[in-house]
């Protein structure tokens, strides 16, 4: 999956889960401090990403996610790890 495709799909999930206009989903935007995501929205985000990409974001992965760019990086990292296991 191409990086742009990952970002587009992840951005769509963030838009739905956080209820934030996509123009605010810039890479450096902080999920809690700037986009005002609460715990339920973050949970919806994780569940949406897991479903959209067929991955499993664990608690330790979530703890490292602060920005929109962190979301993209976490998804890419999990997709890469999944591809390696399947190879």
Coordinates of N, CA, C and O in Angstrom, one line a residue:
X1 N 0.8 -1.2 0.0 CA 0.0 0.0 0.0 C 0.9 1.2 0.0 O 1.8 1.3 0.8
X2 N 0.6 2.2 -0.9 CA 1.4 3.4 -1.0 C 1.2 4.3 0.2 O 0.1 4.3 0.8
X3 N 2.2 5.1 0.5 CA 2.1 6.0 1.6 C 0.9 7.0 1.5 O 0.2 7.2 2.5
X4 N 0.7 7.6 0.3 CA -0.4 8.5 0.2 C -1.8 7.8 0.4 O -2.7 8.3 1.0
X5 N -1.9 6.5 0.0 CA -3.1 5.7 0.2 C -3.3 5.5 1.7 O -4.4 5.6 2.2
X6 N -2.2 5.2 2.4 CA -2.3 5.0 3.9 C -2.8 6.2 4.6 O -3.7 6.2 5.4
X7 N -2.2 7.4 4.2 CA -2.5 8.6 4.8 C -4.0 9.0 4.5 O -4.7 9.5 5.3
X8 N -4.4 8.8 3.2 CA -5.8 9.1 2.9 C -6.8 8.3 3.7 O -7.8 8.8 4.2
X9 N -6.5 7.0 3.8 CA -7.4 6.1 4.5 C -7.4 6.5 6.0 O -8.5 6.5 6.7
X10 N -6.2 6.7 6.6 CA -6.1 7.1 8.0 C -6.8 8.4 8.2 O -7.5 8.6 9.3
X11 N -6.6 9.4 7.3 CA -7.2 10.7 7.5 C -8.8 10.6 7.5 O -9.5 11.2 8.3
X12 N -9.3 9.7 6.7 CA -10.8 9.5 6.6 C -11.2 8.9 8.0 O -12.3 9.3 8.5
X13 N -10.5 8.0 8.5 CA -10.8 7.4 9.8 C -10.8 8.5 10.9 O -11.7 8.6 11.7
X14 N -9.7 9.3 10.9 CA -9.6 10.4 11.9 C -10.8 11.3 11.7 O -11.3 11.8 12.8
X15 N -11.1 11.7 10.5 CA -12.2 12.6 10.3 C -13.5 12.0 10.9 O -14.2 12.8 11.6
X16 N -13.8 10.8 10.7 CA -15.0 10.2 11.2 C -15.0 10.0 12.8 O -15.9 10.3 13.5
X17 N -13.9 9.5 13.3 CA -13.7 9.2 14.7 C -13.7 10.5 15.6 O -14.3 10.5 16.6
X18 N -13.0 11.5 15.1 CA -12.8 12.7 15.9 C -13.8 13.8 15.5 O -13.9 14.8 16.3
X19 N -14.5 13.6 14.4 CA -15.4 14.7 14.0 C -14.7 16.0 13.7 O -15.3 17.1 13.9
X20 N -13.5 15.9 13.1 CA -12.7 17.1 12.8 C -12.7 17.3 11.3 O -12.5 16.3 10.6
X21 N -12.9 18.5 10.8 CA -12.8 18.8 9.4 C -11.4 18.4 8.9 O -10.4 18.6 9.6
X22 N -11.4 17.7 7.8 CA -10.1 17.2 7.2 C -9.0 18.3 7.1 O -7.8 18.0 7.1
X23 N -9.4 19.5 6.9 CA -8.4 20.6 6.7 C -7.6 20.8 7.9 O -6.5 21.4 7.9
X24 N -8.1 20.4 9.1 CA -7.3 20.5 10.3 C -6.5 19.3 10.6 O -5.7 19.3 11.6
X25 N -6.6 18.3 9.8 CA -5.8 17.0 10.1 C -4.4 17.1 9.4 O -4.1 16.3 8.6
X26 N -3.7 18.1 9.7 CA -2.3 18.3 9.2 C -1.4 17.5 10.1 O -1.7 17.2 11.2
X27 N -0.3 17.0 9.5 CA 0.6 16.1 10.2 C 1.0 16.6 11.6 O 1.1 15.7 12.5
X28 N 1.3 17.8 11.8 CA 1.8 18.3 13.1 C 0.7 18.6 14.1 O 1.0 18.9 15.3
X29 N -0.6 18.4 13.7 CA -1.7 18.6 14.7 C -1.7 17.6 15.8 O -1.7 16.4 15.5
X30 N -1.7 18.1 17.0 CA -1.8 17.2 18.2 C -3.2 16.8 18.5 O -4.1 17.6 18.5
X31 N -3.4 15.5 18.6 CA -4.8 14.9 18.7 C -5.5 15.5 19.9 O -6.7 15.9 19.8
X32 N -4.9 15.5 21.0 CA -5.6 15.9 22.3 C -5.6 17.5 22.4 O -6.6 18.1 22.6
X33 N -4.4 18.0 22.3 CA -4.2 19.4 22.7 C -4.7 20.4 21.6 O -5.1 21.5 22.0
X34 N -4.7 20.0 20.3 CA -5.2 20.9 19.3 C -6.5 20.5 18.6 O -7.3 21.3 18.2
X35 N -6.7 19.2 18.5 CA -7.9 18.7 17.9 C -9.0 18.3 18.9 O -10.1 17.9 18.6
X36 N -8.6 18.4 20.2 CA -9.5 18.2 21.3 C -10.2 16.8 21.4 O -11.3 16.7 21.7
X37 N -9.4 15.8 21.0 CA -9.9 14.4 21.0 C -10.0 14.0 22.5 O -9.1 14.2 23.3
X38 N -11.2 13.3 22.8 CA -11.3 12.8 24.1 C -11.1 11.3 24.1 O -10.8 10.7 23.0
X39 N -11.1 10.6 25.2 CA -10.8 9.2 25.3 C -11.7 8.3 24.4 O -11.3 7.4 23.8
X40 N -13.0 8.7 24.4 CA -13.9 7.9 23.5 C -13.6 8.1 22.1 O -13.6 7.1 21.3
X41 N -13.2 9.3 21.6 CA -12.9 9.5 20.2 C -11.6 8.8 19.9 O -11.5 8.3 18.8
X42 N -10.6 8.8 20.8 CA -9.4 8.1 20.6 C -9.6 6.6 20.4 O -9.0 5.9 19.6
X43 N -10.5 6.0 21.3 CA -10.9 4.6 21.1 C -11.6 4.4 19.8 O -11.2 3.4 19.1
X44 N -12.5 5.2 19.4 CA -13.1 5.1 18.1 C -12.1 5.1 16.9 O -12.1 4.4 16.0
X45 N -11.1 6.0 17.1 CA -10.0 6.1 16.1 C -9.2 4.8 16.0 O -9.0 4.3 14.9
X46 N -8.8 4.3 17.1 CA -8.1 3.0 17.2 C -8.9 1.9 16.5 O -8.4 1.1 15.7
X47 N -10.1 1.8 16.9 CA -11.0 0.7 16.4 C -11.2 0.9 14.9 O -11.1 -0.1 14.1
X48 N -11.4 2.1 14.4 CA -11.5 2.4 13.0 C -10.3 2.1 12.2 O -10.3 1.6 11.1
X49 N -9.1 2.5 12.8 CA -7.8 2.2 12.1 C -7.6 0.7 12.0 O -7.2 0.1 11.0
X50 N -7.9 0.0 13.1 CA -7.8 -1.5 13.1 C -8.6 -2.1 12.0 O -8.2 -3.0 11.3
X51 N -9.8 -1.7 11.9 CA -10.8 -2.2 10.9 C -10.4 -1.9 9.5 O -10.3 -2.7 8.6
X52 N -10.0 -0.6 9.3 CA -9.7 -0.1 8.0 C -8.4 -0.8 7.4 O -8.3 -1.0 6.2
X53 N -7.5 -1.1 8.3 CA -6.2 -1.6 7.8 C -5.9 -3.1 8.1 O -4.9 -3.6 7.7
X54 N -6.8 -3.7 8.9 CA -6.6 -5.1 9.3 C -5.4 -5.2 10.2 O -4.6 -6.2 10.1
X55 N -5.2 -4.2 11.1 CA -4.0 -4.2 12.0 C -4.6 -4.3 13.4 O -5.8 -4.2 13.7
X56 N -3.6 -4.4 14.4 CA -4.0 -4.3 15.8 C -3.1 -3.3 16.5 O -2.0 -3.6 16.8
X57 N -3.7 -2.1 16.8 CA -3.0 -1.1 17.5 C -3.2 -1.4 19.0 O -4.3 -1.5 19.5
X58 N -2.0 -1.6 19.7 CA -2.1 -2.0 21.1 C -1.9 -0.8 22.0 O -1.6 0.3 21.5
X59 N -2.1 -1.0 23.3 CA -2.0 0.1 24.2 C -0.7 0.9 24.1 O -0.6 2.1 24.2
X60 N 0.4 0.1 24.0 CA 1.7 0.8 24.0 C 1.9 1.6 22.7 O 2.6 2.5 22.6
X61 N 1.2 1.1 21.6 CA 1.2 1.9 20.4 C 0.5 3.2 20.5 O 0.9 4.3 20.1
X62 N -0.7 3.2 21.2 CA -1.5 4.4 21.4 C -0.7 5.4 22.3 O -0.8 6.6 22.0
X63 N 0.0 4.9 23.3 CA 0.7 5.8 24.2 C 1.7 6.6 23.4 O 2.1 7.7 23.9
X64 N 2.2 6.1 22.3 CA 3.3 6.9 21.5 C 2.6 7.8 20.5 O 3.4 8.5 19.8
X65 N 1.3 7.8 20.4 CA 0.7 8.6 19.4 C 0.2 9.9 20.0 O -0.6 10.0 20.9
X66 N 0.8 11.0 19.4 CA 0.5 12.4 19.9 C -0.1 13.2 18.8 O -1.0 14.0 19.0
X67 N 0.5 13.0 17.6 CA 0.1 13.9 16.4 C -0.5 13.0 15.3 O -0.5 11.8 15.3
X68 N -1.1 13.7 14.3 CA -1.6 13.1 13.1 C -0.5 12.3 12.5 O -0.7 11.2 12.0
X69 N 0.7 12.9 12.4 CA 1.8 12.2 11.8 C 2.2 10.9 12.5 O 2.6 9.9 11.9
X70 N 2.0 10.9 13.8 CA 2.3 9.7 14.6 C 1.3 8.6 14.3 O 1.6 7.4 14.3
X71 N 0.0 9.0 14.0 CA -1.0 8.0 13.6 C -0.5 7.4 12.3 O -0.5 6.1 12.2
X72 N -0.1 8.2 11.3 CA 0.4 7.6 10.0 C 1.6 6.7 10.2 O 1.6 5.6 9.6
X73 N 2.5 7.1 11.1 CA 3.7 6.3 11.3 C 3.4 5.0 12.0 O 3.9 4.0 11.6
X74 N 2.5 5.0 12.9 CA 2.1 3.8 13.6 C 1.4 2.8 12.7 O 1.7 1.6 12.7
X75 N 0.5 3.3 11.9 CA -0.2 2.5 10.9 C 0.8 1.9 9.9 O 0.8 0.7 9.7
X76 N 1.7 2.7 9.4 CA 2.7 2.2 8.4 C 3.6 1.1 9.1 O 3.9 0.1 8.5
X77 N 4.0 1.4 10.3 CA 4.9 0.5 11.1 C 4.2 -0.9 11.3 O 4.8 -1.9 11.0
X78 N 2.9 -0.9 11.6 CA 2.2 -2.1 11.8 C 1.9 -2.8 10.5 O 2.0 -4.0 10.5
X79 N 1.7 -2.1 9.4 CA 1.5 -2.7 8.1 C 2.8 -3.3 7.6 O 2.7 -4.5 7.1
X80 N 3.9 -2.7 7.9 CA 5.2 -3.2 7.5 C 5.5 -4.5 8.3 O 6.0 -5.5 7.7
X81 N 5.2 -4.5 9.6 CA 5.5 -5.7 10.4 C 4.6 -6.8 10.0 O 5.0 -8.0 9.9
X82 N 3.3 -6.5 9.6 CA 2.4 -7.5 9.1 C 2.9 -8.1 7.8 O 2.8 -9.3 7.6
X83 N 3.4 -7.3 6.9 CA 3.9 -7.8 5.6 C 5.1 -8.7 5.8 O 5.2 -9.7 5.1
X84 N 6.0 -8.3 6.8 CA 7.1 -9.1 7.0 C 6.7 -10.5 7.6 O 7.3 -11.5 7.2
X85 N 5.7 -10.6 8.4 CA 5.3 -11.8 9.0 C 4.7 -12.7 7.9 O 4.8 -13.9 8.0
X86 N 4.0 -12.1 7.0 CA 3.3 -12.8 5.9 C 4.2 -13.3 4.8 O 3.9 -14.1 4.0
X87 N 5.4 -12.7 4.7 CA 6.4 -13.0 3.7 C 7.1 -14.3 3.9 O 7.2 -14.9 4.9

